[in-house]
Coordinates of C-alpha atoms in Angstrom, one line a residue:
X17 CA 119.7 94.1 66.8
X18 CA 117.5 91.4 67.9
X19 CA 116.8 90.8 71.7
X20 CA 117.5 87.7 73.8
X21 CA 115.0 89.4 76.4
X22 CA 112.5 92.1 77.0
X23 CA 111.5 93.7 80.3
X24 CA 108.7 96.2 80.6
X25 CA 106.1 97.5 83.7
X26 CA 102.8 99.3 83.6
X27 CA 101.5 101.1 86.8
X28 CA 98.5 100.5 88.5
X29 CA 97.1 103.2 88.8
X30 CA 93.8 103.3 87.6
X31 CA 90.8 101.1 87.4
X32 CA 90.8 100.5 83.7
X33 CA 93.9 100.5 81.4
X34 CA 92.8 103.0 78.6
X35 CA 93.0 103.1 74.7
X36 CA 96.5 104.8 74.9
X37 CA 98.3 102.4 76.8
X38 CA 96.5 99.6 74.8
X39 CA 98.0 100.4 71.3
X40 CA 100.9 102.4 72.2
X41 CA 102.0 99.4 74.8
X42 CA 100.1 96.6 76.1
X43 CA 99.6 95.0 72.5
X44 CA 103.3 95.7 71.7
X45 CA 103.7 93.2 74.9
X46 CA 101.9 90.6 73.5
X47 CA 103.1 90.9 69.9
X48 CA 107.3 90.7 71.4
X49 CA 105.4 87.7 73.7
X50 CA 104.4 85.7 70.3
X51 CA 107.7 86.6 68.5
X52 CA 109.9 84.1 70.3
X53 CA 111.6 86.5 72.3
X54 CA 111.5 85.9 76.2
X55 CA 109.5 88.3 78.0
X56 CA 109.3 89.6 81.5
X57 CA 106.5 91.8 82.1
X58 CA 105.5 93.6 85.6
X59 CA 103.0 95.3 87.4
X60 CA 104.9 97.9 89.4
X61 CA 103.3 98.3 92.0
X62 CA 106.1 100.1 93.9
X63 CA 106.2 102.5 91.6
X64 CA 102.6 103.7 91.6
X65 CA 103.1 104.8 95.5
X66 CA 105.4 107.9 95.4
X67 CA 102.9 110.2 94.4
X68 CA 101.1 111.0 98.2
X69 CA 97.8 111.1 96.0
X70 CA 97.8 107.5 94.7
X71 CA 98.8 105.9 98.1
X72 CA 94.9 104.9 98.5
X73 CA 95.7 101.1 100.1
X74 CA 92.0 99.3 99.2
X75 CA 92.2 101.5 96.3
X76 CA 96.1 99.8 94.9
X77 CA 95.4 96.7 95.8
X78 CA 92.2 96.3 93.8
X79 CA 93.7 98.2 90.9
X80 CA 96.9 95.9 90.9
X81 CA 94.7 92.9 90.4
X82 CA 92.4 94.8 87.9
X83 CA 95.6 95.5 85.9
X84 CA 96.9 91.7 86.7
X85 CA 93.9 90.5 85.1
X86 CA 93.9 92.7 82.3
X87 CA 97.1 91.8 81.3
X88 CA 96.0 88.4 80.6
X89 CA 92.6 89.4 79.4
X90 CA 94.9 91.3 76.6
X91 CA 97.2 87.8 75.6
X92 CA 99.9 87.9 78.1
X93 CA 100.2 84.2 78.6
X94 CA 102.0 83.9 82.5
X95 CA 103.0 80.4 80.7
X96 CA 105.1 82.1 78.0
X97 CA 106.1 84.9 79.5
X98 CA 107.6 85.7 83.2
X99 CA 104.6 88.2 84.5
X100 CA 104.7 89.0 88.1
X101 CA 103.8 92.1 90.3
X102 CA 106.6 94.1 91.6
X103 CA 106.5 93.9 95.0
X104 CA 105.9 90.0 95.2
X105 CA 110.0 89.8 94.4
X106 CA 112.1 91.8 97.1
X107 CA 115.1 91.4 94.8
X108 CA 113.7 94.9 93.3
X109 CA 114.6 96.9 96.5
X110 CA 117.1 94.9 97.3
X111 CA 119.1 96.1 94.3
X112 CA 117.7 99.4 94.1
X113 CA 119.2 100.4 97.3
X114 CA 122.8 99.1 96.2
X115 CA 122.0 101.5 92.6
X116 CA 121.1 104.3 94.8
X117 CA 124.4 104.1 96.0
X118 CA 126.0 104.7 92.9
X119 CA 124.1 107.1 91.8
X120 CA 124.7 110.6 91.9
X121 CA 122.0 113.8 93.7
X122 CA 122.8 115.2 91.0
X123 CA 122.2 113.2 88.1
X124 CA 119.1 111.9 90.0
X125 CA 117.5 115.6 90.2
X126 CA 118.2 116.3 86.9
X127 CA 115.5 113.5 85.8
X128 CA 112.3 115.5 83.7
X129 CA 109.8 113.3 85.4
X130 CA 110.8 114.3 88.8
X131 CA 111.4 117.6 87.7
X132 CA 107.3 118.0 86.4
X133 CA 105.7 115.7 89.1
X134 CA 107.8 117.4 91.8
X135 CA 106.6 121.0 90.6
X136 CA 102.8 119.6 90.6
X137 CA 103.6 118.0 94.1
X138 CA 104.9 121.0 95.7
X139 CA 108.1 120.4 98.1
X140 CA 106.2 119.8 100.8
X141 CA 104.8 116.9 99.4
X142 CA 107.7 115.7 97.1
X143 CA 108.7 112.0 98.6
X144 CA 111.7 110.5 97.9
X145 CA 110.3 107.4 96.2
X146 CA 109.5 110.0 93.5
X147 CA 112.8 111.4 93.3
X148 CA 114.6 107.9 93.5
X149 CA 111.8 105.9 90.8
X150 CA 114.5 105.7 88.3
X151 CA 117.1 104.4 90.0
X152 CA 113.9 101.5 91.0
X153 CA 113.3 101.2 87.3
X154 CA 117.0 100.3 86.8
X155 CA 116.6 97.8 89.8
X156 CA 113.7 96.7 87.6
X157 CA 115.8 96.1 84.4
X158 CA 119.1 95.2 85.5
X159 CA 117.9 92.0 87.8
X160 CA 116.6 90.5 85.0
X161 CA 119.6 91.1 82.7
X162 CA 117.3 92.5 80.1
X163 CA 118.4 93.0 76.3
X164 CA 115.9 95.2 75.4
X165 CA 113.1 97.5 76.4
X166 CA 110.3 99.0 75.0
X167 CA 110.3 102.8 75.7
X168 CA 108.6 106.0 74.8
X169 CA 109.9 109.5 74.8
X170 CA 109.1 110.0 78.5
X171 CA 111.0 107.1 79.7
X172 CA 114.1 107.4 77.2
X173 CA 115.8 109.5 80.2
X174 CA 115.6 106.8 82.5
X175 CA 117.0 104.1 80.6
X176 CA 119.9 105.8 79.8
X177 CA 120.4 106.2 83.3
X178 CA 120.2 102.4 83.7
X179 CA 122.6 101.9 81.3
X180 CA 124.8 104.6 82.9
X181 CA 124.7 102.4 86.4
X182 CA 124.8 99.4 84.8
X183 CA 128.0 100.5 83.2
X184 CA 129.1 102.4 86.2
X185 CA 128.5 99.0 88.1
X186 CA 130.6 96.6 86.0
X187 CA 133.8 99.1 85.7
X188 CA 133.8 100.1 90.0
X189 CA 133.0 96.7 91.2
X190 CA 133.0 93.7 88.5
X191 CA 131.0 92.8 85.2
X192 CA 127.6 92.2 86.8
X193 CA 124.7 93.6 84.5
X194 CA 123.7 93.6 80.6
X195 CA 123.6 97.0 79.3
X196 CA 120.2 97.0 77.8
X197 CA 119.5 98.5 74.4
X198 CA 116.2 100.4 74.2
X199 CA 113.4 98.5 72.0
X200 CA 111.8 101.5 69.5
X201 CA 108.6 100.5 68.2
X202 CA 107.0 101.8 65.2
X203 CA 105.5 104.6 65.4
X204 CA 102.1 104.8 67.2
X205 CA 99.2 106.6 67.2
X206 CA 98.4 109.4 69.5
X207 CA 95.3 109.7 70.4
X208 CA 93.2 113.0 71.7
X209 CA 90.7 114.0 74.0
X210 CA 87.3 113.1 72.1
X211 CA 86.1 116.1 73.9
X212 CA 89.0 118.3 73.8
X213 CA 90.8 117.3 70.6
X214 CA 93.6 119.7 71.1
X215 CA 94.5 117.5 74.5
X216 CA 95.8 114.3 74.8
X217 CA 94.0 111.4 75.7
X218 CA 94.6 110.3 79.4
X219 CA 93.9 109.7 82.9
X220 CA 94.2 113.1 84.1
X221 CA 91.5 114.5 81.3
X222 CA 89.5 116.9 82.8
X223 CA 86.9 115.0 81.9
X224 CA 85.9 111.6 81.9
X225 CA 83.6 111.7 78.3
X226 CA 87.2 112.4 76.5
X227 CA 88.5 108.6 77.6
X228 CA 87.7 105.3 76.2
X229 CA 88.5 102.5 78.9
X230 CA 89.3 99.3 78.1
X231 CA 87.1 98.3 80.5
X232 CA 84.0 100.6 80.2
X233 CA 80.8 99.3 79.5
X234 CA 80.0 98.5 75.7
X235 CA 77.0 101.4 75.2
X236 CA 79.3 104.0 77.0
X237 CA 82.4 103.4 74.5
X238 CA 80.2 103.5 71.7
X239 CA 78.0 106.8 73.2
X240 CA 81.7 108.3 74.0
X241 CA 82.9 108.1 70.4
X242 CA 79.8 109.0 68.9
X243 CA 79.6 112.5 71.1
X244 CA 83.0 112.8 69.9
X245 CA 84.1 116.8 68.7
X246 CA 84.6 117.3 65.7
X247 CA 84.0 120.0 63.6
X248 CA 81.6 121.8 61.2
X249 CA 83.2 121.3 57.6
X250 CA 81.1 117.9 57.1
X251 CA 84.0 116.4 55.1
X252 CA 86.6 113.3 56.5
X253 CA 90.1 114.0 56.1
X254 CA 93.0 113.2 57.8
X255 CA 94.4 116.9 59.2
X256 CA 95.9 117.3 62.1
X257 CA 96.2 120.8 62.5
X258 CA 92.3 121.8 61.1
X259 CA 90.2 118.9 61.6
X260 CA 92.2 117.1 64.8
X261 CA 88.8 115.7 66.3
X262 CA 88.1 113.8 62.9
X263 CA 91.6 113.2 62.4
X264 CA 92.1 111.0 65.7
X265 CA 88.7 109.4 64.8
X266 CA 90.5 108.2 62.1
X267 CA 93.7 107.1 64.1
X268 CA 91.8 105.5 66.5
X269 CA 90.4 102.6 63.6
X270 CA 93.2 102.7 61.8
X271 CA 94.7 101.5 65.3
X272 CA 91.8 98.8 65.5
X273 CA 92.1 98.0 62.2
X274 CA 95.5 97.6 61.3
X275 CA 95.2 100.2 58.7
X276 CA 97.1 103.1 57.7
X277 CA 94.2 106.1 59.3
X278 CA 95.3 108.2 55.9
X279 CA 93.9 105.0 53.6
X280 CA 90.5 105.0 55.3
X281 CA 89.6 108.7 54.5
X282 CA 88.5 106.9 51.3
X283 CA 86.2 104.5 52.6
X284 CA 83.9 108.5 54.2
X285 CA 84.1 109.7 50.5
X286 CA 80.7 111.4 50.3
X287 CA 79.7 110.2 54.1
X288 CA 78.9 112.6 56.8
X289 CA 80.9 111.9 60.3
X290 CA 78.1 109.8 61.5
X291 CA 79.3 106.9 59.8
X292 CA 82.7 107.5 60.5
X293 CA 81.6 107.3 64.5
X294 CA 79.7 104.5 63.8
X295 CA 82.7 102.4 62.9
X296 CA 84.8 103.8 65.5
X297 CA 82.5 102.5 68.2
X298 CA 81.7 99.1 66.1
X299 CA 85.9 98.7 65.9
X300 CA 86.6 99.8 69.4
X301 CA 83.7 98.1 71.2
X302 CA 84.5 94.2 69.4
X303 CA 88.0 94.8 70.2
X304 CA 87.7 95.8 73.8
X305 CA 84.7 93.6 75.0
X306 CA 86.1 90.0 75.1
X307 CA 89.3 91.7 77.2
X308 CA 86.6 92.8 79.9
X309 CA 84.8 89.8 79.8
X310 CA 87.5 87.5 80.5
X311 CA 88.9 90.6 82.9
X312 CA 85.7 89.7 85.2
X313 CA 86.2 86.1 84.9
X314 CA 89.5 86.4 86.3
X315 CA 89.0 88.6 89.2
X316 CA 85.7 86.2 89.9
X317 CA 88.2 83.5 90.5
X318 CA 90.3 85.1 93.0
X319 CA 92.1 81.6 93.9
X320 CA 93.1 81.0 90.2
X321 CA 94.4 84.9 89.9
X322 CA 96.6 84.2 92.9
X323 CA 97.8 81.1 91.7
X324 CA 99.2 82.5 88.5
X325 CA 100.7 85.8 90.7
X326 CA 102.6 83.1 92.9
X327 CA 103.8 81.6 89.6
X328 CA 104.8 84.6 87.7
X329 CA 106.5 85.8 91.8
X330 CA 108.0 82.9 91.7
X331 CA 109.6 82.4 88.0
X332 CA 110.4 86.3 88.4
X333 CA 112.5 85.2 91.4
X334 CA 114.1 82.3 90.0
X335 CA 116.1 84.9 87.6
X336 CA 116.6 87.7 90.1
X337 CA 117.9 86.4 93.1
X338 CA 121.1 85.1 91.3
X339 CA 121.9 88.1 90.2
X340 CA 121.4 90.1 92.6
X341 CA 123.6 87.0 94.7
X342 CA 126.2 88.2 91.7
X343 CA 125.7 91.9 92.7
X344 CA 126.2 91.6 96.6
X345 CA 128.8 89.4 95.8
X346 CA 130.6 92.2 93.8
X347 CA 130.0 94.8 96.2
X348 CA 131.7 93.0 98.8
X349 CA 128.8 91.9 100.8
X350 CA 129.4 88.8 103.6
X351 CA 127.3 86.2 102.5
X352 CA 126.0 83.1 104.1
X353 CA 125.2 79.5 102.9

């Protein structure tokens, strides 16, 4: 089907947006941006506060205007599309109170997210932000009457519970919300530790020499990739299963490349993996260096990075509070001119 509109958030929760979120995400954004289709895009903040660990306040705020600024750095264009942080448009809580209410302990609980952070949290130390973040995420969809939405495997669950409430919500009280149809992309890459090929790539590595920022410095992306694992067999191929440290070498400039990873093994035919690492680095470095440059030219203009948050708040409002008028309205709620 095609989509009259696309909502999606990132987190901001930490310093640098990373190769992973880049290619399996962030250039997806851009791409649906370009396509014609309207876009709303948001930094949820709110979101990156139920885990006790992340709520750092000098740490969130600086990371919400890194990942602002990165956005931008990356081709979202605040003039084309709607891009706004979360918590600058109280519409989101608003509504997410209202969804809370029509959704049940039960089906809530039974959420895998909550279910794995929880466990890692202890009960102690389980808030319940975490165990009510996807009845937020809803909140998040639903105000902006979204047709589509990008989504991975870990966050299939929660759209189907948005489309459960927003179903839920039209038959109890009156036809409100859009029932949003998820937004598959092609398949992606997915990328390993380069130090632990058998582990994914991410922000809870156990160490930081298996990440590629997209912000890191130049010579430490390029000295990452070339101290990448690999093994001892001295021949390029594309195997998952016995060479995985070559293999996501491979994946990660086909990625930058645009190429099908299994096409380049070609291009190493009778080349050691030195060269191979050498055109990792080249690829990654030229693709991620102009996005950090213009990501410190935006944060050095802090007046100009405000501006456009106040305009993305602002057009994100525009659409929200209407519908959320529409979904007080339904509920039964007084209002007042």
């Amino acid at each position: 089907m095609s989509f009259q509109r696309v909502f999606s958030g990132i987190q901001p929760t930490a310093d640098s947006f990373h190769l992973g979120n880049y290619f399996g995400a962030l250039k997806h954004w851009v791409r649906i941006q370009n396509s014609g289709v309207e876009t709303v895009y948001a930094v949820v903040d709110l979101h990156s506060i139920t885990v006790e660990a992340q709520q750092d306040p000098k740490q969130l705020r600086r990371r919400t205007l890194v990942s602002y600024a990165q956005l931008i750095a990356m081709g979202v264009d605040p003039q084309k599309s709607v891009l706004f942080v979360q918590s600058h448009v109280p519409e989101h809580t608003q509504l997410a109170w209202v969804l809370q209410c029509i959704t049940g302990f039960g089906e809530a609980g039974r959420m895998t997210q909550f279910k794995d952070k929880s466990g890692k949290e202890g009960t102690d130390h389980t808030s319940v932000g975490l165990f009510t973040y996807p009845v937020l995420m809803a909140a998040d969809i639903l105000l902006y009457r979204a047709t589509g939405v990008p989504v991975g495997e870990d966050q299939r669950q929660h759209l189907e519970l948005t489309r459960d409430l927003a179903q839920r919500f039209n038959t109890r009280f009156k036809k409100t919300f859009i029932v949003p149809e998820p937004l598959i992309q092609k398949a992606t890459a997915k990328f390993v530790d380069l130090q632990n090929p058998t582990g994914k790539m991410s922000k809870s590595a156990q160490t930081d020499g298996g990440m590629i920022n997209v912000l890191d410095d130049p010579k430490q992306i390029s000295k990452r990739i070339k101290s990448a694992v690999t093994d001892n067999e001295g021949v390029v191929r594309f195997d998952r299963a016995n060479q995985p440290g070559v293999t996501n070498l491979l994946s990660i400039l086909g990625a930058v490349t645009g190429r099908d990873p299994e096409s380049l093994v070609a291009d190493y035919d009778g080349k050691g993996y030195g060269a191979l690492k050498g055109d990792v680095a080249d690829a990654v470095v030229g693709e991620f260096e102009p996005i950090a440059t213009r990501t410190r030219e935006l944060l050095d203009d802090p007046a100009e990075l405000e501006r456009l948050m106040a305009l993305g708040a602002g057009r994100a409002r525009d659409i929200a509070a209407p519908i959320l008028k529409a979904a007080y309205d339904a509920v039964g709620f007084v209002g007042i001119q």
